């Protein structure tokens, strides 16, 4: 279970005249409980880097934490600062940081649960960050790390995907889904995906070989002989997916542990429950694919930090294509 650190709100703690604000969950509840509070300015040591955050995305794990629906974060851990990924510039660096990272560098990162990315200044470990893709602005770069790393690790680390396989991505127009389609295609898979009617052209443009309107037909009538199902939806969709897998295929879910007994009954495998982990090397590979034009980023909506409650409500209750991003300035 990941480490989760409480934070203490404080009087304005400034560097160069700028206070540090963070999106804080003081108690579990709906978007109305979120507060934008002053939090301590991060202090560096070892391989720490202080990043001046320019953009941070809102992900499903964030509102699940806020609601009290994410077991690693308990009431005793509150208050916590939300956010798992960011883009910004290096403001300070610890004595053990490599000379490859310099003040002013534009970086993006997927960070651990012991910190929150939705703040003006955040500690990032050298092992979590990569140079931003040169082709992206801060908003686009801030939308990438957690969703793209989730797609990468689901496909390759947990799904063992290889070139030539047939992959079915459920929810291809969402934040993780859009990266999963592109990463699987970039690595040589035939990609099928489910999406709503309004998103079919979008997922085809991302590289999906077959786009299936999940509201107006059964995906199992189209998706057959599948090597890997990446389940981003759960429920009935996942239950119906066992039958589309070829013998020995695997179902990987970002939601919870797929049923091993059902997997065995179909002669297929169920990946163990997992959470995406920060990995600078993998993030660097994703950045390279972005700069080569093999992966693009879709921003659904952007919000200012002061409008964070609206951003969370849209992430939780809206149907947004791509990612929702908070802009710090």
mmCIF file of N, CA and C in Angstrom, residues 22-137:
data_model
loop_
_atom_site.group_PDB
_atom_site.id
_atom_site.type_symbol
_atom_site.label_atom_id
_atom_site.label_comp_id
_atom_site.label_asym_id
_atom_site.label_seq_id
_atom_site.Cartn_x
_atom_site.Cartn_y
_atom_site.Cartn_z
ATOM 1 N N UNK A 22 -2.193 24.881 -2.321
ATOM 2 C CA UNK A 22 -2.459 23.518 -2.731
ATOM 3 C C UNK A 22 -3.936 23.201 -2.665
ATOM 4 N N UNK A 23 -4.377 22.240 -3.484
ATOM 5 C CA UNK A 23 -5.760 21.753 -3.458
ATOM 6 C C UNK A 23 -5.848 20.708 -2.353
ATOM 7 N N UNK A 24 -6.556 21.053 -1.286
ATOM 8 C CA UNK A 24 -6.539 20.260 -0.060
ATOM 9 C C UNK A 24 -7.894 19.588 0.175
ATOM 10 N N UNK A 25 -7.838 18.326 0.615
ATOM 11 C CA UNK A 25 -9.020 17.612 1.103
ATOM 12 C C UNK A 25 -8.951 17.600 2.629
ATOM 13 N N UNK A 26 -9.736 18.448 3.304
ATOM 14 C CA UNK A 26 -9.716 18.453 4.760
ATOM 15 C C UNK A 26 -10.587 17.357 5.365
ATOM 16 N N UNK A 27 -11.597 16.935 4.611
ATOM 17 C CA UNK A 27 -12.515 15.876 5.036
ATOM 18 C C UNK A 27 -13.122 15.267 3.784
ATOM 19 N N UNK A 28 -13.597 14.030 3.869
ATOM 20 C CA UNK A 28 -14.173 13.364 2.716
ATOM 21 C C UNK A 28 -15.525 13.980 2.360
ATOM 22 N N UNK A 29 -15.807 14.032 1.055
ATOM 23 C CA UNK A 29 -17.091 14.557 0.609
ATOM 24 C C UNK A 29 -17.063 14.867 -0.868
ATOM 25 N N UNK A 30 -18.065 15.643 -1.329
ATOM 26 C CA UNK A 30 -18.152 15.984 -2.743
ATOM 27 C C UNK A 30 -17.201 17.131 -3.061
ATOM 28 N N UNK A 31 -17.307 17.669 -4.268
ATOM 29 C CA UNK A 31 -16.356 18.695 -4.696
ATOM 30 C C UNK A 31 -16.389 19.933 -3.815
ATOM 31 N N UNK A 32 -17.478 20.131 -3.088
ATOM 32 C CA UNK A 32 -17.589 21.290 -2.220
ATOM 33 C C UNK A 32 -16.650 21.280 -1.031
ATOM 34 N N UNK A 33 -16.074 20.131 -0.693
ATOM 35 C CA UNK A 33 -15.164 20.092 0.466
ATOM 36 C C UNK A 33 -13.765 20.576 0.088
ATOM 37 N N UNK A 34 -13.444 20.655 -1.183
ATOM 38 C CA UNK A 34 -12.102 21.037 -1.594
ATOM 39 C C UNK A 34 -11.804 22.476 -1.179
ATOM 40 N N UNK A 35 -10.586 22.690 -0.730
ATOM 41 C CA UNK A 35 -10.173 24.042 -0.371
ATOM 42 C C UNK A 35 -8.821 24.341 -0.988
ATOM 43 N N UNK A 36 -8.612 25.598 -1.338
ATOM 44 C CA UNK A 36 -7.336 26.062 -1.866
ATOM 45 C C UNK A 36 -6.618 26.770 -0.723
ATOM 46 N N UNK A 37 -5.673 26.066 -0.100
ATOM 47 C CA UNK A 37 -5.047 26.539 1.132
ATOM 48 C C UNK A 37 -3.560 26.819 0.940
ATOM 49 N N UNK A 38 -3.031 27.653 1.835
ATOM 50 C CA UNK A 38 -1.591 27.824 1.912
ATOM 51 C C UNK A 38 -0.980 26.587 2.573
ATOM 52 N N UNK A 39 0.056 26.078 1.956
ATOM 53 C CA UNK A 39 0.760 24.912 2.489
ATOM 54 C C UNK A 39 2.246 25.241 2.553
ATOM 55 N N UNK A 40 3.016 24.504 3.347
ATOM 56 C CA UNK A 40 4.442 24.823 3.469
ATOM 57 C C UNK A 40 5.168 24.740 2.136
ATOM 58 N N UNK A 41 6.101 25.641 1.926
ATOM 59 C CA UNK A 41 6.951 25.602 0.740
ATOM 60 C C UNK A 41 7.887 24.402 0.866
ATOM 61 N N UNK A 42 8.010 23.584 -0.184
ATOM 62 C CA UNK A 42 8.858 22.380 -0.079
ATOM 63 C C UNK A 42 10.328 22.727 0.076
ATOM 64 N N UNK A 43 11.014 21.931 0.884
ATOM 65 C CA UNK A 43 12.438 22.110 1.116
ATOM 66 C C UNK A 43 13.187 20.894 0.584
ATOM 67 N N UNK A 44 14.238 21.149 -0.169
ATOM 68 C CA UNK A 44 14.910 20.078 -0.883
ATOM 69 C C UNK A 44 16.002 19.436 -0.046
ATOM 70 N N UNK A 45 16.222 18.155 -0.326
ATOM 71 C CA UNK A 45 17.375 17.425 0.196
ATOM 72 C C UNK A 45 17.631 16.258 -0.744
ATOM 73 N N UNK A 46 18.838 15.729 -0.726
ATOM 74 C CA UNK A 46 19.153 14.567 -1.552
ATOM 75 C C UNK A 46 18.868 14.797 -3.021
ATOM 76 N N UNK A 47 18.053 13.895 -3.610
ATOM 77 C CA UNK A 47 17.748 14.007 -5.038
ATOM 78 C C UNK A 47 16.405 14.680 -5.287
ATOM 79 N N UNK A 48 15.965 15.505 -4.328
ATOM 80 C CA UNK A 48 14.719 16.245 -4.499
ATOM 81 C C UNK A 48 14.889 17.393 -5.486
ATOM 82 N N UNK A 49 13.818 17.658 -6.213
ATOM 83 C CA UNK A 49 13.728 18.833 -7.078
ATOM 84 C C UNK A 49 12.452 19.566 -6.702
ATOM 85 N N UNK A 50 12.530 20.884 -6.517
ATOM 86 C CA UNK A 50 11.319 21.678 -6.344
ATOM 87 C C UNK A 50 10.873 22.156 -7.720
ATOM 88 N N UNK A 51 9.618 21.870 -8.054
ATOM 89 C CA UNK A 51 9.073 22.260 -9.351
ATOM 90 C C UNK A 51 8.031 23.351 -9.158
ATOM 91 N N UNK A 52 8.172 24.400 -9.924
ATOM 92 C CA UNK A 52 7.122 25.422 -10.016
ATOM 93 C C UNK A 52 6.093 24.883 -10.986
ATOM 94 N N UNK A 53 4.963 24.444 -10.459
ATOM 95 C CA UNK A 53 3.954 23.763 -11.269
ATOM 96 C C UNK A 53 3.218 24.776 -12.145
ATOM 97 N N UNK A 54 3.086 24.439 -13.401
ATOM 98 C CA UNK A 54 2.309 25.259 -14.331
ATOM 99 C C UNK A 54 0.966 24.615 -14.677
ATOM 100 N N UNK A 55 0.936 23.290 -14.676
ATOM 101 C CA UNK A 55 -0.299 22.566 -14.999
ATOM 102 C C UNK A 55 -0.291 21.222 -14.300
ATOM 103 N N UNK A 56 -1.461 20.790 -13.862
ATOM 104 C CA UNK A 56 -1.629 19.474 -13.231
ATOM 105 C C UNK A 56 -2.978 18.931 -13.662
ATOM 106 N N UNK A 57 -3.031 17.654 -13.996
ATOM 107 C CA UNK A 57 -4.303 17.109 -14.464
ATOM 108 C C UNK A 57 -5.145 16.599 -13.309
ATOM 109 N N UNK A 58 -6.449 16.472 -13.581
ATOM 110 C CA UNK A 58 -7.395 15.878 -12.637
ATOM 111 C C UNK A 58 -7.714 14.481 -13.141
ATOM 112 N N UNK A 59 -7.509 13.486 -12.277
ATOM 113 C CA UNK A 59 -7.705 12.085 -12.643
ATOM 114 C C UNK A 59 -8.751 11.440 -11.760
ATOM 115 N N UNK A 60 -9.340 10.325 -12.192
ATOM 116 C CA UNK A 60 -10.345 9.665 -11.355
ATOM 117 C C UNK A 60 -9.861 9.342 -9.949
ATOM 118 N N UNK A 61 -8.584 8.993 -9.786
ATOM 119 C CA UNK A 61 -8.091 8.680 -8.446
ATOM 120 C C UNK A 61 -8.226 9.880 -7.521
ATOM 121 N N UNK A 62 -8.186 11.098 -8.072
ATOM 122 C CA UNK A 62 -8.280 12.297 -7.238
ATOM 123 C C UNK A 62 -9.654 12.430 -6.606
ATOM 124 N N UNK A 63 -10.714 12.269 -7.411
ATOM 125 C CA UNK A 63 -12.038 12.400 -6.795
ATOM 126 C C UNK A 63 -12.401 11.179 -5.957
ATOM 127 N N UNK A 64 -11.809 10.042 -6.243
ATOM 128 C CA UNK A 64 -12.028 8.885 -5.369
ATOM 129 C C UNK A 64 -11.384 9.124 -3.997
ATOM 130 N N UNK A 65 -10.197 9.718 -3.982
ATOM 131 C CA UNK A 65 -9.581 10.090 -2.705
ATOM 132 C C UNK A 65 -10.469 11.083 -1.976
ATOM 133 N N UNK A 66 -10.924 12.099 -2.693
ATOM 134 C CA UNK A 66 -11.779 13.133 -2.081
ATOM 135 C C UNK A 66 -13.052 12.536 -1.481
ATOM 136 N N UNK A 67 -13.624 11.557 -2.169
ATOM 137 C CA UNK A 67 -14.865 10.920 -1.688
ATOM 138 C C UNK A 67 -14.640 9.939 -0.552
ATOM 139 N N UNK A 68 -13.397 9.541 -0.310
ATOM 140 C CA UNK A 68 -13.127 8.487 0.669
ATOM 141 C C UNK A 68 -13.253 7.103 0.082
ATOM 142 N N UNK A 69 -13.181 6.993 -1.261
ATOM 143 C CA UNK A 69 -13.372 5.723 -1.949
ATOM 144 C C UNK A 69 -12.064 5.098 -2.426
ATOM 145 N N UNK A 70 -10.941 5.598 -1.920
ATOM 146 C CA UNK A 70 -9.632 5.057 -2.309
ATOM 147 C C UNK A 70 -8.961 4.540 -1.038
ATOM 148 N N UNK A 71 -8.977 3.210 -0.820
ATOM 149 C CA UNK A 71 -8.583 2.649 0.476
ATOM 150 C C UNK A 71 -7.224 3.074 1.025
ATOM 151 N N UNK A 72 -6.192 3.314 0.187
ATOM 152 C CA UNK A 72 -4.917 3.727 0.786
ATOM 153 C C UNK A 72 -4.981 5.055 1.541
ATOM 154 N N UNK A 73 -5.969 5.892 1.236
ATOM 155 C CA UNK A 73 -6.101 7.179 1.926
ATOM 156 C C UNK A 73 -7.271 7.086 2.895
ATOM 157 N N UNK A 74 -6.944 7.038 4.185
ATOM 158 C CA UNK A 74 -7.930 6.918 5.252
ATOM 159 C C UNK A 74 -8.149 8.277 5.924
ATOM 160 N N UNK A 75 -9.192 8.350 6.735
ATOM 161 C CA UNK A 75 -9.496 9.597 7.442
ATOM 162 C C UNK A 75 -8.296 10.089 8.251
ATOM 163 N N UNK A 76 -7.539 9.153 8.815
ATOM 164 C CA UNK A 76 -6.385 9.533 9.626
ATOM 165 C C UNK A 76 -5.303 10.231 8.808
ATOM 166 N N UNK A 77 -5.322 10.040 7.473
ATOM 167 C CA UNK A 77 -4.317 10.665 6.605
ATOM 168 C C UNK A 77 -4.642 12.115 6.276
ATOM 169 N N UNK A 78 -5.892 12.534 6.505
ATOM 170 C CA UNK A 78 -6.313 13.883 6.125
ATOM 171 C C UNK A 78 -5.735 14.920 7.078
ATOM 172 N N UNK A 79 -5.486 16.140 6.562
ATOM 173 C CA UNK A 79 -5.694 16.599 5.185
ATOM 174 C C UNK A 79 -4.575 16.165 4.255
ATOM 175 N N UNK A 80 -4.912 16.024 2.969
ATOM 176 C CA UNK A 80 -3.929 15.698 1.944
ATOM 177 C C UNK A 80 -4.081 16.665 0.775
ATOM 178 N N UNK A 81 -2.988 16.846 0.049
ATOM 179 C CA UNK A 81 -3.020 17.612 -1.201
ATOM 180 C C UNK A 81 -3.223 16.628 -2.345
ATOM 181 N N UNK A 82 -4.116 16.958 -3.265
ATOM 182 C CA UNK A 82 -4.459 16.061 -4.353
ATOM 183 C C UNK A 82 -3.519 16.233 -5.551
ATOM 184 N N UNK A 83 -3.570 15.265 -6.447
ATOM 185 C CA UNK A 83 -2.839 15.354 -7.707
ATOM 186 C C UNK A 83 -1.683 14.389 -7.796
ATOM 187 N N UNK A 84 -1.583 13.692 -8.944
ATOM 188 C CA UNK A 84 -0.522 12.709 -9.158
ATOM 189 C C UNK A 84 0.429 13.082 -10.275
ATOM 190 N N UNK A 85 0.093 14.088 -11.082
ATOM 191 C CA UNK A 85 1.006 14.423 -12.181
ATOM 192 C C UNK A 85 1.002 15.921 -12.459
ATOM 193 N N UNK A 86 2.065 16.371 -13.130
ATOM 194 C CA UNK A 86 2.273 17.815 -13.289
ATOM 195 C C UNK A 86 3.229 18.104 -14.435
ATOM 196 N N UNK A 87 3.241 19.378 -14.828
ATOM 197 C CA UNK A 87 4.275 19.917 -15.716
ATOM 198 C C UNK A 87 4.663 21.284 -15.185
ATOM 199 N N UNK A 88 5.946 21.605 -15.255
ATOM 200 C CA UNK A 88 6.402 22.895 -14.751
ATOM 201 C C UNK A 88 7.885 23.086 -14.956
ATOM 202 N N UNK A 89 8.462 24.002 -14.201
ATOM 203 C CA UNK A 89 9.888 24.326 -14.330
ATOM 204 C C UNK A 89 10.604 24.056 -13.012
ATOM 205 N N UNK A 90 11.847 23.653 -13.106
ATOM 206 C CA UNK A 90 12.653 23.375 -11.923
ATOM 207 C C UNK A 90 12.988 24.706 -11.229
ATOM 208 N N UNK A 91 12.596 24.819 -9.941
ATOM 209 C CA UNK A 91 12.847 26.034 -9.163
ATOM 210 C C UNK A 91 14.029 25.883 -8.213
ATOM 211 N N UNK A 92 14.293 24.666 -7.780
ATOM 212 C CA UNK A 92 15.392 24.403 -6.845
ATOM 213 C C UNK A 92 15.750 22.932 -6.951
ATOM 214 N N UNK A 93 16.952 22.563 -6.500
ATOM 215 C CA UNK A 93 17.399 21.175 -6.636
ATOM 216 C C UNK A 93 18.291 20.812 -5.469
ATOM 217 N N UNK A 94 18.193 19.536 -5.050
ATOM 218 C CA UNK A 94 18.996 19.039 -3.956
ATOM 219 C C UNK A 94 20.418 18.748 -4.383
ATOM 220 N N UNK A 95 21.315 18.503 -3.396
ATOM 221 C CA UNK A 95 22.732 18.315 -3.707
ATOM 222 C C UNK A 95 23.041 17.049 -4.482
ATOM 223 N N UNK A 96 22.137 16.061 -4.450
ATOM 224 C CA UNK A 96 22.410 14.796 -5.143
ATOM 225 C C UNK A 96 21.793 14.721 -6.528
ATOM 226 N N UNK A 97 21.146 15.783 -6.950
ATOM 227 C CA UNK A 97 20.483 15.771 -8.255
ATOM 228 C C UNK A 97 21.525 15.835 -9.365
ATOM 229 N N UNK A 98 21.335 15.026 -10.390
ATOM 230 C CA UNK A 98 22.258 14.991 -11.522
ATOM 231 C C UNK A 98 22.349 16.351 -12.201
ATOM 232 N N UNK A 99 23.509 16.616 -12.774
ATOM 233 C CA UNK A 99 23.702 17.856 -13.519
ATOM 234 C C UNK A 99 22.833 17.921 -14.769
ATOM 235 N N UNK A 100 22.201 16.795 -15.121
ATOM 236 C CA UNK A 100 21.287 16.796 -16.258
ATOM 237 C C UNK A 100 20.022 17.597 -15.977
ATOM 238 N N UNK A 101 19.739 17.854 -14.688
ATOM 239 C CA UNK A 101 18.560 18.619 -14.287
ATOM 240 C C UNK A 101 19.026 19.959 -13.745
ATOM 241 N N UNK A 102 18.607 21.051 -14.386
ATOM 242 C CA UNK A 102 19.055 22.389 -14.008
ATOM 243 C C UNK A 102 17.866 23.285 -13.709
ATOM 244 N N UNK A 103 18.098 24.295 -12.898
ATOM 245 C CA UNK A 103 17.062 25.283 -12.600
ATOM 246 C C UNK A 103 16.554 25.903 -13.905
ATOM 247 N N UNK A 104 15.249 25.966 -14.015
ATOM 248 C CA UNK A 104 14.620 26.501 -15.218
ATOM 249 C C UNK A 104 14.218 25.462 -16.231
ATOM 250 N N UNK A 105 14.690 24.218 -16.085
ATOM 251 C CA UNK A 105 14.315 23.163 -17.023
ATOM 252 C C UNK A 105 12.807 22.927 -16.996
ATOM 253 N N UNK A 106 12.257 22.627 -18.155
ATOM 254 C CA UNK A 106 10.832 22.296 -18.284
ATOM 255 C C UNK A 106 10.689 20.781 -18.146
ATOM 256 N N UNK A 107 9.985 20.351 -17.111
ATOM 257 C CA UNK A 107 9.864 18.919 -16.862
ATOM 258 C C UNK A 107 8.396 18.541 -16.690
ATOM 259 N N UNK A 108 8.128 17.238 -16.786
ATOM 260 C CA UNK A 108 6.822 16.711 -16.370
ATOM 261 C C UNK A 108 7.058 15.451 -15.571
ATOM 262 N N UNK A 109 6.075 15.073 -14.749
ATOM 263 C CA UNK A 109 6.325 13.988 -13.803
ATOM 264 C C UNK A 109 5.032 13.359 -13.312
ATOM 265 N N UNK A 110 5.158 12.091 -12.968
ATOM 266 C CA UNK A 110 4.142 11.320 -12.239
ATOM 267 C C UNK A 110 4.743 11.074 -10.858
ATOM 268 N N UNK A 111 4.097 11.564 -9.785
ATOM 269 C CA UNK A 111 4.712 11.536 -8.460
ATOM 270 C C UNK A 111 4.008 10.545 -7.536
ATOM 271 N N UNK A 112 4.677 10.228 -6.428
ATOM 272 C CA UNK A 112 4.148 9.275 -5.463
ATOM 273 C C UNK A 112 3.003 9.844 -4.635
ATOM 274 N N UNK A 113 2.317 8.952 -3.923
ATOM 275 C CA UNK A 113 1.165 9.350 -3.115
ATOM 276 C C UNK A 113 1.553 10.154 -1.876
ATOM 277 N N UNK A 114 2.831 10.210 -1.546
ATOM 278 C CA UNK A 114 3.240 10.932 -0.351
ATOM 279 C C UNK A 114 3.282 12.439 -0.563
ATOM 280 N N UNK A 115 2.975 12.890 -1.797
ATOM 281 C CA UNK A 115 2.887 14.309 -2.112
ATOM 282 C C UNK A 115 1.690 14.546 -3.018
ATOM 283 N N UNK A 116 1.315 15.821 -3.172
ATOM 284 C CA UNK A 116 0.241 16.161 -4.088
ATOM 285 C C UNK A 116 0.729 17.119 -5.143
ATOM 286 N N UNK A 117 0.324 16.893 -6.397
ATOM 287 C CA UNK A 117 0.831 17.684 -7.518
ATOM 288 C C UNK A 117 0.046 18.960 -7.765
ATOM 289 N N UNK A 118 -1.155 19.056 -7.200
ATOM 290 C CA UNK A 118 -1.989 20.226 -7.477
ATOM 291 C C UNK A 118 -1.660 21.340 -6.486
ATOM 292 N N UNK A 119 -0.500 21.940 -6.700
ATOM 293 C CA UNK A 119 0.008 23.002 -5.848
ATOM 294 C C UNK A 119 0.946 23.874 -6.674
ATOM 295 N N UNK A 120 1.271 25.045 -6.147
ATOM 296 C CA UNK A 120 2.164 25.937 -6.879
ATOM 297 C C UNK A 120 3.589 25.395 -6.930
ATOM 298 N N UNK A 121 4.052 24.835 -5.804
ATOM 299 C CA UNK A 121 5.405 24.280 -5.720
ATOM 300 C C UNK A 121 5.329 22.879 -5.125
ATOM 301 N N UNK A 122 6.019 21.937 -5.748
ATOM 302 C CA UNK A 122 5.920 20.529 -5.367
ATOM 303 C C UNK A 122 7.315 19.897 -5.406
ATOM 304 N N UNK A 123 7.586 19.009 -4.447
ATOM 305 C CA UNK A 123 8.794 18.186 -4.486
ATOM 306 C C UNK A 123 8.596 17.050 -5.487
ATOM 307 N N UNK A 124 9.565 16.895 -6.380
ATOM 308 C CA UNK A 124 9.575 15.787 -7.332
ATOM 309 C C UNK A 124 10.916 15.082 -7.202
ATOM 310 N N UNK A 125 10.892 13.763 -7.162
ATOM 311 C CA UNK A 125 12.123 12.979 -7.115
ATOM 312 C C UNK A 125 12.729 12.873 -8.516
ATOM 313 N N UNK A 126 14.049 12.793 -8.564
ATOM 314 C CA UNK A 126 14.715 12.636 -9.864
ATOM 315 C C UNK A 126 14.218 11.393 -10.598
ATOM 316 N N UNK A 127 13.841 10.370 -9.847
ATOM 317 C CA UNK A 127 13.380 9.111 -10.435
ATOM 318 C C UNK A 127 11.962 9.191 -10.986
ATOM 319 N N UNK A 128 11.312 10.346 -10.829
ATOM 320 C CA UNK A 128 9.920 10.502 -11.272
ATOM 321 C C UNK A 128 9.778 11.410 -12.482
ATOM 322 N N UNK A 129 10.779 12.185 -12.812
ATOM 323 C CA UNK A 129 10.602 13.246 -13.802
ATOM 324 C C UNK A 129 11.313 12.951 -15.112
ATOM 325 N N UNK A 130 10.834 13.608 -16.145
ATOM 326 C CA UNK A 130 11.473 13.558 -17.453
ATOM 327 C C UNK A 130 11.380 14.949 -18.075
ATOM 328 N N UNK A 131 12.279 15.238 -18.979
ATOM 329 C CA UNK A 131 12.183 16.476 -19.736
ATOM 330 C C UNK A 131 10.878 16.504 -20.516
ATOM 331 N N UNK A 132 10.186 17.630 -20.490
ATOM 332 C CA UNK A 132 8.939 17.763 -21.229
ATOM 333 C C UNK A 132 9.157 17.546 -22.718
ATOM 334 N N UNK A 133 8.200 16.933 -23.405
ATOM 335 C CA UNK A 133 8.279 16.887 -24.865
ATOM 336 C C UNK A 133 8.366 18.307 -25.429
ATOM 337 N N UNK A 134 9.242 18.504 -26.376
ATOM 338 C CA UNK A 134 9.433 19.847 -26.921
ATOM 339 C C UNK A 134 8.228 20.326 -27.712
ATOM 340 N N UNK A 135 7.392 19.395 -28.145
ATOM 341 C CA UNK A 135 6.247 19.745 -28.986
ATOM 342 C C UNK A 135 5.002 20.114 -28.192
ATOM 343 N N UNK A 136 5.059 20.024 -26.860
ATOM 344 C CA UNK A 136 3.887 20.286 -26.021
ATOM 345 C C UNK A 136 4.046 21.564 -25.227
ATOM 346 N N UNK A 137 2.906 22.222 -24.940
ATOM 347 C CA UNK A 137 2.901 23.315 -23.976
ATOM 348 C C UNK A 137 2.642 22.730 -22.588
#
